[in-house]
Coordinates of C-alpha atoms in Angstrom, one line a residue:
X1 CA 27.0 -12.6 0.1
X2 CA 23.5 -14.0 0.5
X3 CA 22.1 -16.8 -2.0
X4 CA 19.8 -19.8 -2.1
X5 CA 20.2 -23.0 -4.0
X6 CA 17.7 -25.7 -4.8
X7 CA 17.2 -28.3 -7.2
X8 CA 15.4 -31.6 -8.1
X9 CA 15.8 -34.1 -5.1
X10 CA 17.8 -36.6 -7.4
X11 CA 19.2 -35.9 -11.0
X12 CA 20.3 -38.9 -12.9
X13 CA 22.1 -38.1 -16.2
X14 CA 23.6 -40.3 -19.0
X15 CA 23.0 -42.1 -22.3
X16 CA 20.5 -44.9 -21.7
X17 CA 19.4 -43.8 -18.2
X18 CA 15.7 -43.7 -19.3
X19 CA 15.5 -47.5 -18.8
X20 CA 15.9 -47.0 -15.1
X21 CA 12.5 -45.1 -14.8
X22 CA 10.5 -48.3 -13.9
X23 CA 12.7 -48.9 -10.9
X24 CA 12.5 -45.2 -9.8
X25 CA 8.6 -44.9 -10.1
X26 CA 8.3 -48.1 -8.4
X27 CA 9.7 -46.5 -5.1
X28 CA 7.3 -43.5 -5.5
X29 CA 3.9 -44.8 -6.5
X30 CA 1.8 -47.4 -8.1
X31 CA -0.5 -46.1 -10.9
X32 CA 1.4 -43.3 -13.0
X33 CA 0.0 -40.6 -15.3
X34 CA 2.3 -40.2 -18.0
X35 CA 2.4 -37.0 -19.8
X36 CA 3.9 -37.0 -23.1
X37 CA 4.5 -34.6 -26.2
X38 CA 2.4 -34.8 -29.1
X39 CA 3.6 -38.3 -30.2
X40 CA 3.4 -40.6 -27.4
X41 CA 5.6 -43.2 -29.4
X42 CA 8.4 -41.0 -28.4
X43 CA 7.9 -42.0 -25.0
X44 CA 7.6 -45.8 -25.8
X45 CA 10.9 -46.6 -24.0
X46 CA 9.7 -45.2 -21.0
X47 CA 6.3 -46.6 -21.1
X48 CA 7.8 -50.1 -21.5
X49 CA 10.1 -49.6 -18.4
X50 CA 7.1 -49.0 -16.3
X51 CA 5.1 -51.7 -17.7
X52 CA 7.8 -54.0 -17.0
X53 CA 7.4 -53.3 -13.5
X54 CA 3.7 -54.1 -13.6
X55 CA 2.4 -50.6 -13.8
X56 CA -0.4 -49.6 -16.0
X57 CA 0.3 -46.0 -17.0
X58 CA -2.5 -43.8 -18.0
X59 CA -1.1 -41.6 -21.0
X60 CA -2.0 -38.0 -21.6
X61 CA -0.4 -36.5 -24.7
X62 CA 0.3 -32.7 -24.8
X63 CA 0.0 -31.5 -28.3
X64 CA 0.7 -27.8 -27.7
X65 CA 2.1 -25.4 -25.1
X66 CA 0.4 -26.0 -21.8
X67 CA -2.7 -23.8 -20.8
X68 CA -4.8 -23.5 -17.7
X69 CA -7.4 -25.4 -19.7
X70 CA -5.1 -28.2 -20.6
X71 CA -3.9 -28.7 -16.9
X72 CA -7.5 -29.0 -15.6
X73 CA -8.2 -31.5 -18.3
X74 CA -5.1 -33.6 -17.3
X75 CA -5.7 -33.4 -13.5
X76 CA -9.2 -34.9 -14.3
X77 CA -7.5 -37.6 -16.5
X78 CA -5.3 -38.4 -13.6
X79 CA -7.9 -38.6 -10.8
X80 CA -10.4 -40.9 -12.8
X81 CA -8.2 -44.2 -12.7
X82 CA -6.5 -43.2 -9.5
X83 CA -3.2 -42.0 -10.4
X84 CA -0.8 -41.6 -7.6
X85 CA 2.1 -39.9 -9.5
X86 CA 3.2 -38.4 -12.5
X87 CA 5.9 -39.1 -15.2
X88 CA 6.6 -36.5 -17.6
X89 CA 8.5 -37.3 -20.8
X90 CA 8.5 -35.0 -23.7
X91 CA 9.7 -31.3 -24.4
X92 CA 9.2 -28.3 -22.0
X93 CA 5.4 -28.2 -22.5
X94 CA 4.9 -31.9 -21.4
X95 CA 7.1 -31.4 -18.4
X96 CA 5.6 -28.0 -17.3
X97 CA 2.0 -29.6 -17.7
X98 CA 3.1 -32.8 -15.6
X99 CA 4.4 -30.6 -12.9
X100 CA 1.5 -28.5 -12.7
X101 CA -0.8 -31.5 -12.6
X102 CA 1.3 -33.2 -9.9
X103 CA 0.9 -30.0 -7.9
X104 CA -2.9 -29.9 -8.3
X105 CA -3.3 -33.5 -7.7
X106 CA -2.7 -32.9 -3.9
X107 CA -3.7 -29.3 -3.3
X108 CA -7.2 -28.1 -2.6
X109 CA -9.0 -25.7 -4.7
X110 CA -8.8 -24.1 -8.2
X111 CA -5.8 -23.8 -10.2
X112 CA -6.3 -19.9 -10.6
X113 CA -6.2 -19.8 -6.8
X114 CA -2.2 -20.4 -7.2
X115 CA -1.4 -18.8 -10.6
X116 CA 0.6 -15.7 -10.8
X117 CA -0.6 -12.3 -12.2
X118 CA -4.1 -13.7 -13.4
X119 CA -4.8 -15.4 -10.4
X120 CA -4.8 -15.1 -6.5
X121 CA -1.0 -16.2 -6.3
X122 CA -1.7 -18.3 -3.2
X123 CA 1.2 -20.7 -1.8
X124 CA 1.1 -24.3 -2.5
X125 CA 0.4 -25.7 1.0
X126 CA 1.0 -29.7 0.3
X127 CA 3.8 -31.4 -1.6
X128 CA 2.7 -32.3 -5.1
X129 CA 2.3 -35.9 -6.1
X130 CA 5.6 -37.4 -6.8
X131 CA 7.0 -36.4 -10.1
X132 CA 9.5 -37.7 -12.5
X133 CA 10.7 -35.3 -15.3
X134 CA 12.1 -36.9 -18.4
X135 CA 13.0 -34.3 -21.2
X136 CA 13.3 -35.3 -24.8
X137 CA 14.4 -32.1 -26.0
X138 CA 17.3 -30.0 -24.7
X139 CA 15.9 -26.5 -24.1
X140 CA 13.8 -25.4 -21.3
X141 CA 15.6 -27.2 -18.4
X142 CA 12.1 -27.6 -17.0
X143 CA 13.2 -31.1 -15.4
X144 CA 15.0 -28.7 -12.8
X145 CA 12.8 -25.9 -12.1
X146 CA 10.4 -24.9 -9.5
X147 CA 7.7 -23.4 -11.9
X148 CA 5.2 -24.4 -14.8
X149 CA 4.5 -21.8 -17.4
X150 CA 1.0 -21.8 -18.7
X151 CA -0.9 -20.0 -21.1
X152 CA -4.3 -18.2 -20.5
X153 CA -6.1 -17.4 -23.8
X154 CA -8.7 -15.6 -21.7
X155 CA -6.0 -13.2 -20.4
X156 CA -3.5 -13.3 -23.4
X157 CA -0.6 -14.0 -21.4
X158 CA 1.6 -16.8 -20.1
X159 CA 2.0 -16.9 -16.2
X160 CA 3.5 -19.3 -13.7
X161 CA 2.4 -21.6 -11.1
X162 CA 5.6 -21.4 -8.7
X163 CA 6.7 -23.2 -5.7
X164 CA 9.7 -24.7 -4.1
X165 CA 7.7 -27.8 -3.6
X166 CA 7.4 -28.4 -7.3
X167 CA 10.9 -29.4 -7.8
X168 CA 10.8 -32.9 -9.4
X169 CA 11.5 -35.9 -7.2
X170 CA 13.8 -37.2 -10.2
X171 CA 15.2 -35.3 -13.2
X172 CA 16.1 -38.3 -15.5
X173 CA 18.2 -36.8 -18.4
X174 CA 18.9 -39.3 -21.2
X175 CA 20.6 -37.5 -24.0
X176 CA 19.5 -40.4 -26.3
X177 CA 15.9 -39.4 -26.3
X178 CA 17.0 -36.2 -28.1
X179 CA 18.6 -38.0 -31.2
X180 CA 16.8 -37.7 -34.3
X181 CA 15.1 -34.4 -33.2
X182 CA 14.5 -32.3 -36.4
X183 CA 17.1 -29.4 -37.1
X184 CA 14.6 -26.6 -36.5
X185 CA 13.4 -27.9 -33.0
X186 CA 16.9 -28.7 -32.0
X187 CA 17.8 -24.9 -32.9
X188 CA 15.0 -23.4 -31.2
X189 CA 15.3 -25.5 -28.0
X190 CA 19.0 -25.4 -27.8
X191 CA 18.9 -21.5 -28.4
X192 CA 16.4 -21.4 -25.4
X193 CA 18.9 -23.2 -23.1
X194 CA 21.6 -20.8 -24.2
X195 CA 19.3 -17.9 -23.7
X196 CA 18.6 -19.3 -20.1
X197 CA 22.2 -19.8 -19.3
X198 CA 23.1 -16.2 -20.6
X199 CA 20.3 -14.3 -18.9
X200 CA 20.9 -16.2 -15.5
X201 CA 24.8 -15.3 -15.8
X202 CA 24.3 -11.5 -16.4
X203 CA 21.1 -11.0 -14.3
X204 CA 20.6 -8.6 -11.2
X205 CA 20.6 -11.6 -8.8
X206 CA 24.1 -13.4 -9.3
X207 CA 24.9 -16.7 -7.3
X208 CA 28.2 -18.2 -7.3
X209 CA 26.8 -21.7 -7.6
X210 CA 24.9 -20.6 -10.4
X211 CA 27.8 -18.8 -12.2
X212 CA 29.9 -22.0 -12.3
X213 CA 27.1 -24.1 -14.0
X214 CA 26.2 -21.1 -16.3
X215 CA 30.1 -20.9 -17.6
X216 CA 30.1 -24.7 -18.2
X217 CA 26.7 -24.6 -19.8
X218 CA 27.7 -21.8 -22.1
X219 CA 30.9 -23.5 -23.1
X220 CA 28.9 -26.5 -24.2
X221 CA 26.1 -24.9 -25.9
X222 CA 28.7 -22.7 -27.9
X223 CA 30.7 -25.8 -29.2
X224 CA 27.9 -28.1 -29.8
X225 CA 24.3 -26.5 -30.9
X226 CA 25.6 -26.2 -34.5
X227 CA 26.7 -29.6 -34.5
X228 CA 23.5 -31.0 -32.9
X229 CA 21.4 -29.2 -35.5
X230 CA 23.6 -30.6 -38.6
X231 CA 24.4 -34.1 -37.1
X232 CA 21.2 -35.1 -35.2
X233 CA 22.7 -38.4 -34.0
X234 CA 25.9 -36.9 -33.0
X235 CA 26.1 -38.3 -29.5
X236 CA 28.8 -35.9 -28.0
X237 CA 26.8 -33.0 -29.2
X238 CA 23.3 -34.3 -28.0
X239 CA 25.2 -34.9 -24.5
X240 CA 26.5 -31.4 -24.3
X241 CA 23.2 -29.9 -25.4
X242 CA 21.4 -31.9 -22.6
X243 CA 23.7 -31.1 -20.2
X244 CA 23.4 -27.4 -21.3
X245 CA 19.9 -27.3 -21.0
X246 CA 19.7 -29.1 -17.5
X247 CA 22.3 -26.5 -16.1
X248 CA 20.2 -23.6 -17.6
X249 CA 17.1 -24.9 -15.5
X250 CA 19.1 -25.0 -12.4
X251 CA 20.5 -21.7 -13.1
X252 CA 17.1 -19.9 -13.9
X253 CA 15.5 -21.5 -10.7
X254 CA 18.2 -20.2 -8.4
X255 CA 19.1 -16.7 -10.1
X256 CA 16.8 -14.9 -12.5
X257 CA 16.5 -14.4 -16.3
X258 CA 16.0 -11.0 -18.1
X259 CA 14.3 -9.1 -20.9
X260 CA 14.2 -12.2 -23.4
X261 CA 11.9 -13.9 -21.2
X262 CA 10.3 -11.0 -20.1
X263 CA 9.2 -10.5 -23.6
X264 CA 8.7 -14.2 -24.3
X265 CA 5.8 -14.6 -21.8
X266 CA 3.7 -11.8 -23.1
X267 CA 4.1 -12.9 -26.9
X268 CA 3.6 -16.4 -26.2
X269 CA 0.3 -15.7 -24.5
X270 CA -0.6 -13.4 -27.6
X271 CA 0.5 -15.3 -30.5
X272 CA 0.9 -18.8 -31.6
X273 CA 4.7 -18.6 -31.3
X274 CA 6.8 -21.7 -29.8
X275 CA 8.7 -20.3 -26.8
X276 CA 12.2 -21.3 -28.0
X277 CA 11.9 -19.5 -31.3
X278 CA 10.7 -16.4 -29.7
X279 CA 13.7 -16.3 -27.2
X280 CA 16.1 -17.3 -30.3
X281 CA 14.6 -14.0 -32.1
X282 CA 15.0 -11.9 -29.3
X283 CA 18.2 -12.7 -27.9
X284 CA 20.9 -10.8 -30.0
X285 CA 18.6 -7.9 -29.7
X286 CA 18.2 -7.8 -26.1
X287 CA 22.3 -8.3 -25.5
X288 CA 22.9 -5.5 -28.0
X289 CA 20.6 -3.0 -26.2
X290 CA 21.6 -4.1 -22.7
X291 CA 25.3 -3.8 -23.3
X292 CA 24.8 -0.4 -24.8
X293 CA 22.6 0.7 -21.9
X294 CA 25.0 -0.5 -19.4
X295 CA 27.7 1.3 -21.4
X296 CA 26.0 4.4 -21.0
X297 CA 24.4 4.5 -17.5
X298 CA 26.4 1.8 -15.6
X299 CA 29.7 1.4 -17.1
X300 CA 31.3 -0.2 -13.7
X301 CA 28.4 -2.9 -13.9
X302 CA 29.3 -6.6 -13.0
X303 CA 27.0 -7.5 -15.8
X304 CA 28.8 -5.7 -18.5
X305 CA 32.2 -7.4 -17.4
X306 CA 30.0 -10.8 -17.7
X307 CA 29.0 -9.9 -21.1
X308 CA 32.6 -9.9 -21.9
X309 CA 33.1 -13.2 -20.3
X310 CA 30.3 -14.9 -22.3
X311 CA 32.1 -13.3 -25.7
X312 CA 35.1 -15.3 -24.6
X313 CA 33.0 -18.5 -23.7
X314 CA 31.2 -18.5 -27.0
X315 CA 33.9 -17.3 -29.5
X316 CA 37.0 -18.9 -27.9
X317 CA 38.7 -15.5 -28.4
X318 CA 40.6 -14.1 -25.3
X319 CA 39.9 -10.5 -24.6
X320 CA 36.7 -10.4 -26.9
X321 CA 34.6 -7.3 -26.1
X322 CA 30.8 -7.8 -25.1
X323 CA 30.0 -6.9 -28.6
X324 CA 31.8 -9.8 -30.1
X325 CA 29.3 -12.0 -28.3
X326 CA 26.4 -10.3 -29.8
X327 CA 28.0 -10.6 -33.4
X328 CA 28.3 -14.3 -32.3
X329 CA 24.7 -14.6 -31.3
X330 CA 23.5 -12.8 -34.4
X331 CA 25.4 -15.1 -36.9
X332 CA 24.3 -18.1 -35.0
X333 CA 20.5 -17.1 -35.2
X334 CA 21.0 -16.6 -39.1
X335 CA 22.9 -19.9 -39.6
X336 CA 20.2 -21.9 -37.8
X337 CA 17.6 -20.0 -40.0
X338 CA 15.6 -18.7 -37.0
X339 CA 12.7 -16.6 -38.4
X340 CA 11.9 -13.2 -36.9
X341 CA 8.8 -12.6 -34.8
X342 CA 6.8 -11.6 -37.9
X343 CA 6.8 -15.3 -38.8
X344 CA 4.2 -15.6 -35.8
X345 CA 1.8 -12.8 -37.0
X346 CA 3.5 -10.1 -34.7
X347 CA 3.8 -6.6 -36.3
X348 CA 4.9 -3.2 -35.3
X349 CA 1.3 -2.4 -34.5
X350 CA 1.5 -4.9 -31.5
X351 CA 4.4 -3.2 -30.3
X352 CA 2.9 -0.9 -27.4
X353 CA 0.6 -3.7 -26.0
X354 CA 3.7 -6.2 -26.0
X355 CA 5.9 -3.7 -24.5
X356 CA 3.7 -2.8 -21.8
X357 CA 3.0 -6.3 -20.8
X358 CA 6.7 -7.2 -20.9
X359 CA 7.6 -4.4 -18.5
X360 CA 5.5 -5.9 -15.8
X361 CA 6.7 -9.4 -16.5
X362 CA 8.3 -11.3 -13.5
X363 CA 11.4 -12.2 -15.7
X364 CA 12.1 -8.4 -16.5
X365 CA 12.6 -7.8 -12.8
X366 CA 16.0 -9.5 -13.1
X367 CA 17.3 -7.8 -16.3
X368 CA 20.8 -6.3 -15.6
X369 CA 19.5 -2.9 -16.1
X370 CA 16.0 -1.3 -16.0
X371 CA 15.3 -0.7 -19.8
X372 CA 13.1 2.4 -20.9
X373 CA 10.2 2.0 -22.8
X374 CA 12.1 3.1 -26.0
X375 CA 14.8 0.8 -25.6
X376 CA 12.1 -2.1 -25.0
X377 CA 10.5 -0.9 -28.4
X378 CA 13.8 -0.8 -30.2
X379 CA 14.5 -4.6 -29.3
X380 CA 11.0 -5.6 -30.2
X381 CA 10.9 -4.0 -33.6
X382 CA 14.4 -5.4 -34.4
X383 CA 13.1 -8.8 -33.5
X384 CA 10.2 -8.7 -35.7

């Protein structure tokens, strides 16, 4: 047995904990760049806590999924007033943007020097500026990951800036910040969290510590995602989903993902499609094809047995076969009214290009079985 496990230096979880950010930030720096989502007002509780400690935050809103150009712009915003730390308060886009900006505040050269696939893939040599991650959605788990996913319009793809040094100094997870999140956003982000837990659990790089986190996270997401969508201020459901997202982020950072995220990167880079919604549309189709391929080519696979465990965790039915989990996910996606990929202008004609890019995506390498081009095409067509 050989594995590695690393996560944020400090994780603080619980209702109301966002009020502690002023004390935490004061221990790390003096002038924070605060990266927020589209509406900075949602970060007002955090901004107020920083101001109470005499800090003057520089606010940088992120209105869309982060891109190479956006990070360069954020870096300039940080440097002008002399910011010495980053606090990101928002969804996965804000957290990834903040994480990348913090890394480039201290490392020399150009962002492209360090990007995977489209860049030179250099290793970060210096620790990023102190970074506090505060999620306002329950989805990506970016508060506990070691990478930032960035879009490049020039290359039509999403790629990662990745380093163990990028793990946040503090992950501050306050479920109260997710109260009132609209049902559609709750569904998309929650299904992203569920996808990450599921893919990390069945991937080709299992990790016993990750396994325990995934089991707990899958159980929580299975019992609470629909409730959180129907009752946006349900404290127990929001707490379950915030913890499921955190566990998913820790899991993917220490194990791997699979074909859902292998597709999601290229699709997100080519089309104006939210990451969580893309994952949701793909998840049942990937599970169905993976299970069939494992039964046909690797019937003794540990991953096949894990798909059966997932079916039990999600449905609550003992001895449920792997296919029962697919049925559950298919019904869940339909119940939450997640649209197919056609809603984001993707058509069958785009299939060959998307499949070719997905085959080479880093996430695809950890899929529990190598899928053929025909199987990948089948998944994509079913998700459209």
